[in-house]
């Protein structure tokens, strides 16, 4: 498909559509209810293709909500630690947009959904070697390689510091998860080599996969995800630390890609039912962002076939509905004219 190109609106000031979270007591009641309604779900499977993830306790289930005012709410195992996995892709993409600019990243990585699984080789081949978007593994590895740095070690440190700024505290590497994935990630190495063969890798492909594997192994909990998401909801300012992490423009870019590709081949269904940009990871995390209002972080390790947490998706769906977070939902301003077409 031909890109839309320059639409000539860059210099026009953009108004933002914002709203507010409901009152504190209401949010507390609603997230307790979301947890109670979905904790009984035990379908789905814990990811096993990264051996270390197979040991996750499938009973764990935590939800956190953080508003752009910094207010936070939590229920269940919101402080249970897990590796961030694919959710890192959205935030590394933000760092690359911030440092390389909107057009460079759009051209090199792309912004369209593949409709195929996150680790698809076929998606790259079907698109003439283009990685397609930064939320699938091929695009994420290409994006990681675009972080400006003098060496792979420096690139990894920039990513670790950047994601820590989103979370509001230093994030640490889970060495067991990193070594477990590094020993079994031949498919990602193949994807990186394939991109290289099409001239789509800026850095050494295996070094880029190594840094990508490290970023996926950073330890977070559901509350961290909610703070990271709330930073995107807050135009790039962390609502807890008040540090500006990225620009407003970058948040728009990241949220747009999360909306179109953050839940992989189920992204369309997700947007249709839930109406929020979101990103999931194979360890069982989900972050969903309500621009201007805040974000939800959820963690539960059992996944559906696309790799999205079963309980997490249901809990976010309930919260989106009951907290009025769906971006597409608007009330009318009051009609006095009867419907004319029925
Ligand atoms: O590259 C991988 O396969 C993992 N480090 C991350 C994949 C992932 O989280 C996909 N998510 N649903």
Short mmCIF file of C-alpha atoms and ligand atoms in Angstrom, two decimals:
data_model
loop_
_atom_site.label_atom_id
_atom_site.label_comp_id
_atom_site.label_asym_id
_atom_site.label_seq_id
_atom_site.Cartn_x
_atom_site.Cartn_y
_atom_site.Cartn_z
CA UNK A 1 0.00 0.00 0.00
CA UNK A 2 1.30 3.50 -0.81
CA UNK A 3 1.94 5.55 2.38
CA UNK A 4 -0.39 8.49 2.95
CA UNK A 5 2.60 10.80 2.76
CA UNK A 6 2.77 14.33 4.06
CA UNK A 7 -0.77 15.49 4.81
CA UNK A 8 0.34 19.09 5.31
CA UNK A 9 -0.91 19.44 8.90
CA UNK A 10 2.37 19.39 10.83
CA UNK A 11 2.36 23.12 11.53
CA UNK A 12 -1.30 23.28 12.61
CA UNK A 13 -1.85 23.30 16.41
CA UNK A 14 -3.78 20.23 17.54
CA UNK A 15 -6.44 20.33 20.23
CA UNK A 16 -6.60 17.31 22.50
CA UNK A 17 -9.63 15.33 23.54
CA UNK A 18 -9.27 14.77 27.27
CA UNK A 19 -11.54 13.76 30.10
CA UNK A 20 -11.23 12.76 33.71
CA UNK A 21 -11.24 9.47 35.59
CA UNK A 22 -14.31 8.98 37.78
CA UNK A 23 -14.04 9.78 41.53
CA UNK A 24 -11.60 7.78 43.69
CA UNK A 25 -14.23 5.65 45.45
CA UNK A 26 -15.84 4.73 42.15
CA UNK A 27 -12.53 3.65 40.60
CA UNK A 28 -11.65 1.58 43.69
CA UNK A 29 -15.00 -0.22 43.58
CA UNK A 30 -14.75 -0.83 39.85
CA UNK A 31 -11.25 -2.32 39.86
CA UNK A 32 -12.14 -4.60 42.78
CA UNK A 33 -15.15 -5.73 40.78
CA UNK A 34 -13.04 -6.24 37.60
CA UNK A 35 -10.70 -8.52 39.57
CA UNK A 36 -13.52 -10.45 41.25
CA UNK A 37 -15.35 -11.01 37.97
CA UNK A 38 -12.35 -12.35 36.06
CA UNK A 39 -10.21 -14.23 38.61
CA UNK A 40 -12.27 -17.38 38.03
CA UNK A 41 -11.19 -17.64 34.38
CA UNK A 42 -8.65 -20.40 33.98
CA UNK A 43 -8.56 -20.96 30.24
CA UNK A 44 -5.43 -20.20 28.21
CA UNK A 45 -1.88 -21.44 28.67
CA UNK A 46 1.27 -20.03 30.25
CA UNK A 47 3.95 -19.34 27.57
CA UNK A 48 6.55 -22.11 27.37
CA UNK A 49 8.62 -21.27 24.27
CA UNK A 50 10.93 -19.25 26.54
CA UNK A 51 11.70 -22.03 29.07
CA UNK A 52 11.99 -19.71 32.08
CA UNK A 53 8.46 -18.33 31.52
CA UNK A 54 6.95 -21.82 31.87
CA UNK A 55 7.55 -21.63 35.63
CA UNK A 56 5.19 -18.66 36.11
CA UNK A 57 2.42 -19.21 38.67
CA UNK A 58 -0.81 -19.19 36.62
CA UNK A 59 -2.82 -18.12 39.68
CA UNK A 60 -1.19 -14.68 39.83
CA UNK A 61 -3.52 -11.84 38.88
CA UNK A 62 -2.99 -8.15 39.53
CA UNK A 63 -4.53 -4.95 38.21
CA UNK A 64 -3.38 -1.37 38.66
CA UNK A 65 -4.89 1.88 37.42
CA UNK A 66 -2.90 5.13 37.40
CA UNK A 67 -4.49 8.47 36.46
CA UNK A 68 -2.77 11.38 34.75
CA UNK A 69 -3.15 13.17 38.09
CA UNK A 70 -0.87 10.52 39.65
CA UNK A 71 -3.68 8.85 41.63
CA UNK A 72 -3.24 5.08 41.74
CA UNK A 73 -5.38 2.08 42.55
CA UNK A 74 -4.42 -1.58 42.79
CA UNK A 75 -5.98 -4.96 43.43
CA UNK A 76 -4.61 -8.52 43.72
CA UNK A 77 -1.01 -9.26 42.77
CA UNK A 78 -0.28 -5.79 41.39
CA UNK A 79 3.24 -5.99 42.83
CA UNK A 80 4.09 -9.44 41.42
CA UNK A 81 7.27 -9.18 39.32
CA UNK A 82 7.45 -10.45 35.73
CA UNK A 83 9.50 -9.72 32.60
CA UNK A 84 8.04 -6.97 30.45
CA UNK A 85 8.52 -8.90 27.16
CA UNK A 86 6.75 -7.39 24.14
CA UNK A 87 5.35 -4.47 26.11
CA UNK A 88 8.88 -3.05 25.95
CA UNK A 89 8.38 -2.66 22.17
CA UNK A 90 5.97 0.27 22.59
CA UNK A 91 8.32 2.15 24.91
CA UNK A 92 11.50 1.54 22.92
CA UNK A 93 9.56 2.74 19.88
CA UNK A 94 8.80 5.91 21.86
CA UNK A 95 12.52 6.43 22.58
CA UNK A 96 13.36 5.99 18.88
CA UNK A 97 10.59 8.36 17.75
CA UNK A 98 11.88 10.90 20.26
CA UNK A 99 15.49 10.67 19.04
CA UNK A 100 15.05 9.91 15.32
CA UNK A 101 11.76 11.64 14.50
CA UNK A 102 8.33 10.65 13.23
CA UNK A 103 9.15 10.32 9.51
CA UNK A 104 12.43 8.40 9.86
CA UNK A 105 10.81 5.71 11.97
CA UNK A 106 7.67 5.52 9.85
CA UNK A 107 9.77 4.97 6.75
CA UNK A 108 12.21 2.46 8.25
CA UNK A 109 9.87 0.36 10.39
CA UNK A 110 6.33 1.05 9.14
CA UNK A 111 2.96 1.54 10.80
CA UNK A 112 0.63 -1.03 9.28
CA UNK A 113 -0.71 -4.20 10.86
CA UNK A 114 0.50 -7.55 9.50
CA UNK A 115 -2.58 -9.58 10.47
CA UNK A 116 -0.11 -12.36 11.30
CA UNK A 117 1.45 -13.68 14.53
CA UNK A 118 4.07 -11.59 16.33
CA UNK A 119 7.03 -13.74 15.26
CA UNK A 120 5.96 -14.28 11.64
CA UNK A 121 8.71 -14.71 9.04
CA UNK A 122 6.08 -14.84 6.32
CA UNK A 123 4.94 -11.28 7.18
CA UNK A 124 8.43 -10.00 6.29
CA UNK A 125 8.55 -11.98 3.07
CA UNK A 126 5.05 -10.95 2.01
CA UNK A 127 6.03 -7.30 2.41
CA UNK A 128 9.26 -7.26 0.40
CA UNK A 129 11.44 -7.37 3.50
CA UNK A 130 9.70 -4.50 5.28
CA UNK A 131 9.30 -5.10 9.02
CA UNK A 132 5.78 -3.51 8.85
CA UNK A 133 5.38 -2.16 12.40
CA UNK A 134 7.34 -1.89 15.66
CA UNK A 135 5.00 -4.18 17.65
CA UNK A 136 5.92 -7.43 15.86
CA UNK A 137 9.29 -9.02 16.58
CA UNK A 138 10.87 -8.11 13.22
CA UNK A 139 9.87 -4.45 13.55
CA UNK A 140 10.84 -4.32 17.20
CA UNK A 141 14.34 -5.66 16.54
CA UNK A 142 14.76 -3.12 13.70
CA UNK A 143 13.51 -0.39 16.06
CA UNK A 144 15.94 -1.38 18.81
CA UNK A 145 18.78 -1.17 16.27
CA UNK A 146 17.71 2.44 15.56
CA UNK A 147 18.37 3.71 19.12
CA UNK A 148 21.26 6.14 18.57
CA UNK A 149 24.30 4.81 20.45
CA UNK A 150 28.01 4.21 19.91
CA UNK A 151 27.86 0.52 20.88
CA UNK A 152 25.40 -2.25 21.75
CA UNK A 153 26.25 -1.81 25.44
CA UNK A 154 25.45 1.89 25.29
CA UNK A 155 22.23 1.15 23.33
CA UNK A 156 21.09 -1.25 26.05
CA UNK A 157 21.87 1.30 28.79
CA UNK A 158 19.90 4.03 26.97
CA UNK A 159 16.93 1.66 26.65
CA UNK A 160 17.14 0.61 30.29
CA UNK A 161 17.29 4.24 31.43
CA UNK A 162 14.49 5.28 29.07
CA UNK A 163 12.10 2.54 30.19
CA UNK A 164 13.02 3.28 33.82
CA UNK A 165 12.02 6.93 33.28
CA UNK A 166 8.64 5.72 31.99
CA UNK A 167 8.24 3.53 35.11
CA UNK A 168 9.56 6.18 37.51
CA UNK A 169 12.27 3.99 39.07
CA UNK A 170 15.29 1.97 37.89
CA UNK A 171 14.24 -1.24 36.14
CA UNK A 172 16.46 -4.31 36.55
CA UNK A 173 17.24 -7.17 34.18
CA UNK A 174 15.90 -10.65 35.07
CA UNK A 175 19.10 -12.54 34.25
CA UNK A 176 17.41 -15.97 34.26
CA UNK A 177 14.77 -14.88 31.73
CA UNK A 178 17.43 -13.17 29.60
CA UNK A 179 19.70 -16.25 29.48
CA UNK A 180 16.74 -18.56 28.89
CA UNK A 181 15.52 -16.50 25.91
CA UNK A 182 19.04 -15.84 24.57
CA UNK A 183 19.61 -19.62 24.40
CA UNK A 184 16.36 -20.26 22.49
CA UNK A 185 15.77 -17.18 20.29
CA UNK A 186 17.01 -18.59 16.98
CA UNK A 187 13.78 -17.46 15.33
CA UNK A 188 14.40 -13.83 16.27
CA UNK A 189 17.98 -14.18 15.04
CA UNK A 190 16.60 -15.50 11.75
CA UNK A 191 14.19 -12.55 11.51
CA UNK A 192 17.06 -10.11 12.09
CA UNK A 193 19.21 -11.84 9.45
CA UNK A 194 16.29 -11.76 7.02
CA UNK A 195 15.86 -8.01 7.56
CA UNK A 196 19.61 -7.59 7.08
CA UNK A 197 19.37 -9.42 3.74
CA UNK A 198 16.79 -6.81 2.66
CA UNK A 199 19.02 -3.94 3.85
CA UNK A 200 16.65 -3.19 6.74
CA UNK A 201 19.01 -3.51 9.74
CA UNK A 202 20.96 -0.44 10.82
CA UNK A 203 23.25 -2.37 13.19
CA UNK A 204 24.69 -5.86 13.50
CA UNK A 205 21.61 -8.15 13.53
CA UNK A 206 22.74 -10.47 16.33
CA UNK A 207 23.77 -7.56 18.55
CA UNK A 208 20.36 -5.98 17.93
CA UNK A 209 18.62 -9.25 18.91
CA UNK A 210 20.73 -9.40 22.07
CA UNK A 211 19.74 -5.85 23.12
CA UNK A 212 16.10 -6.63 22.22
CA UNK A 213 16.23 -9.80 24.36
CA UNK A 214 17.58 -7.75 27.27
CA UNK A 215 14.86 -5.11 26.94
CA UNK A 216 12.24 -7.93 26.99
CA UNK A 217 13.80 -9.25 30.23
CA UNK A 218 13.38 -6.05 32.26
CA UNK A 219 11.40 -6.69 35.45
CA UNK A 220 8.14 -4.82 36.04
CA UNK A 221 4.87 -5.30 37.92
CA UNK A 222 1.31 -4.31 37.00
CA UNK A 223 1.70 -0.97 38.78
CA UNK A 224 4.84 -0.15 36.74
CA UNK A 225 2.90 -0.88 33.54
CA UNK A 226 0.12 1.45 34.64
CA UNK A 227 2.63 4.26 35.38
CA UNK A 228 4.36 3.69 32.04
CA UNK A 229 1.01 3.78 30.23
CA UNK A 230 -0.14 6.82 32.20
CA UNK A 231 3.01 8.63 30.99
CA UNK A 232 1.80 8.07 27.41
CA UNK A 233 -1.71 9.17 28.49
CA UNK A 234 -0.22 12.32 30.02
CA UNK A 235 1.44 13.59 26.82
CA UNK A 236 4.84 12.16 27.79
CA UNK A 237 5.09 13.42 31.40
CA UNK A 238 5.34 10.71 34.08
CA UNK A 239 2.40 11.59 36.39
CA UNK A 240 4.21 10.27 39.48
CA UNK A 241 7.74 11.70 39.06
CA UNK A 242 6.59 14.66 36.88
CA UNK A 243 9.60 14.07 34.60
CA UNK A 244 9.04 14.70 30.90
CA UNK A 245 10.09 11.44 29.26
CA UNK A 246 9.03 12.02 25.62
CA UNK A 247 7.10 14.68 23.69
CA UNK A 248 3.32 14.88 23.13
CA UNK A 249 3.84 14.14 19.44
CA UNK A 250 5.70 10.93 20.27
CA UNK A 251 2.84 9.81 22.55
CA UNK A 252 0.38 10.26 19.67
CA UNK A 253 2.61 8.17 17.40
CA UNK A 254 3.05 5.38 19.94
CA UNK A 255 -0.63 5.24 20.90
CA UNK A 256 -1.65 5.06 17.24
CA UNK A 257 0.57 2.01 16.66
CA UNK A 258 -0.57 0.39 19.88
CA UNK A 259 -4.17 0.82 18.71
CA UNK A 260 -3.54 -0.73 15.31
CA UNK A 261 -1.04 -3.47 16.17
CA UNK A 262 -0.53 -3.75 19.96
CA UNK A 263 -2.66 -6.87 20.38
CA UNK A 264 -1.26 -8.59 17.27
CA UNK A 265 -3.73 -10.29 14.97
CA UNK A 266 -6.50 -9.57 17.49
CA UNK A 267 -5.90 -5.79 17.40
CA UNK A 268 -9.01 -5.05 15.33
CA UNK A 269 -11.26 -7.06 17.60
CA UNK A 270 -9.68 -5.46 20.65
CA UNK A 271 -10.20 -1.93 19.35
CA UNK A 272 -13.76 -2.75 18.37
CA UNK A 273 -14.69 -4.16 21.78
CA UNK A 274 -12.51 -2.11 24.12
CA UNK A 275 -11.54 1.05 22.26
CA UNK A 276 -8.12 1.60 23.84
CA UNK A 277 -4.53 1.50 22.55
CA UNK A 278 -2.89 -1.43 24.32
CA UNK A 279 0.16 -3.68 24.28
CA UNK A 280 0.53 -7.18 25.60
CA UNK A 281 3.48 -9.44 26.36
CA UNK A 282 3.95 -13.22 26.55
CA UNK A 283 4.68 -13.22 30.25
CA UNK A 284 1.04 -12.12 30.77
CA UNK A 285 1.19 -8.34 31.06
CA UNK A 286 -1.10 -5.84 29.34
CA UNK A 287 -0.96 -2.06 29.37
CA UNK A 288 -4.00 -0.17 28.06
CA UNK A 289 -3.97 3.62 27.74
CA UNK A 290 -6.86 6.08 27.92
CA UNK A 291 -5.34 9.27 26.41
CA UNK A 292 -5.70 12.22 28.78
CA UNK A 293 -7.11 10.05 31.56
CA UNK A 294 -4.66 7.35 32.62
CA UNK A 295 -3.76 3.72 32.08
CA UNK A 296 -4.43 0.20 33.25
CA UNK A 297 -1.68 -2.35 33.92
CA UNK A 298 -2.74 -5.98 34.29
CA UNK A 299 -0.84 -9.20 34.85
CA UNK A 300 -1.94 -12.79 34.66
CA UNK A 301 0.18 -15.43 32.91
CA UNK A 302 -2.39 -17.55 31.06
CA UNK A 303 -2.53 -16.49 27.38
CA UNK A 304 -4.88 -16.91 24.44
CA UNK A 305 -3.58 -18.24 21.12
CA UNK A 306 -2.42 -14.78 19.96
CA UNK A 307 -0.30 -14.41 23.14
CA UNK A 308 -2.55 -12.02 25.10
CA UNK A 309 -3.41 -12.56 28.81
CA UNK A 310 -6.90 -14.07 29.09
CA UNK A 311 -7.83 -12.53 32.44
CA UNK A 312 -6.01 -9.29 31.64
CA UNK A 313 -8.04 -8.73 28.48
CA UNK A 314 -11.33 -9.38 30.26
CA UNK A 315 -10.42 -7.14 33.19
CA UNK A 316 -9.41 -4.26 30.90
CA UNK A 317 -12.63 -4.75 28.91
CA UNK A 318 -14.66 -4.39 32.11
CA UNK A 319 -12.70 -1.31 33.20
CA UNK A 320 -12.97 0.32 29.79
CA UNK A 321 -16.74 -0.07 29.90
CA UNK A 322 -17.35 0.89 33.53
CA UNK A 323 -14.83 3.74 33.81
CA UNK A 324 -15.87 5.23 30.45
CA UNK A 325 -12.42 4.81 28.90
CA UNK A 326 -13.35 3.73 25.35
CA UNK A 327 -11.88 6.44 23.08
CA UNK A 328 -14.67 6.08 20.55
CA UNK A 329 -17.56 6.47 22.98
CA UNK A 330 -19.22 9.90 22.98
CA UNK A 331 -22.49 11.13 24.42
CA UNK A 332 -24.73 13.18 22.14
CA UNK A 333 -25.36 16.79 23.11
CA UNK A 334 -29.11 16.24 23.15
CA UNK A 335 -31.21 15.74 20.05
CA UNK A 336 -34.70 17.16 19.65
CA UNK A 337 -35.14 15.86 16.14
CA UNK A 338 -36.56 12.38 15.69
CA UNK A 339 -34.58 9.92 13.58
CA UNK A 340 -35.49 10.64 9.97
CA UNK A 341 -34.47 7.42 8.27
CA UNK A 342 -36.56 4.67 9.91
O1 LIG B 1 10.74 -12.03 21.22
C1 LIG B 1 9.96 -12.71 21.86
O2 LIG B 1 9.41 -13.69 21.38
C2 LIG B 1 9.67 -12.32 23.29
N1 LIG B 1 10.81 -11.71 23.90
C3 LIG B 1 8.54 -11.32 23.36
C4 LIG B 1 7.29 -11.79 22.66
C5 LIG B 1 6.04 -11.26 23.22
O3 LIG B 1 5.94 -10.82 24.35
C6 LIG B 1 4.85 -11.43 22.37
N2 LIG B 1 3.68 -11.10 23.12
N3 LIG B 1 2.61 -11.40 23.21
#
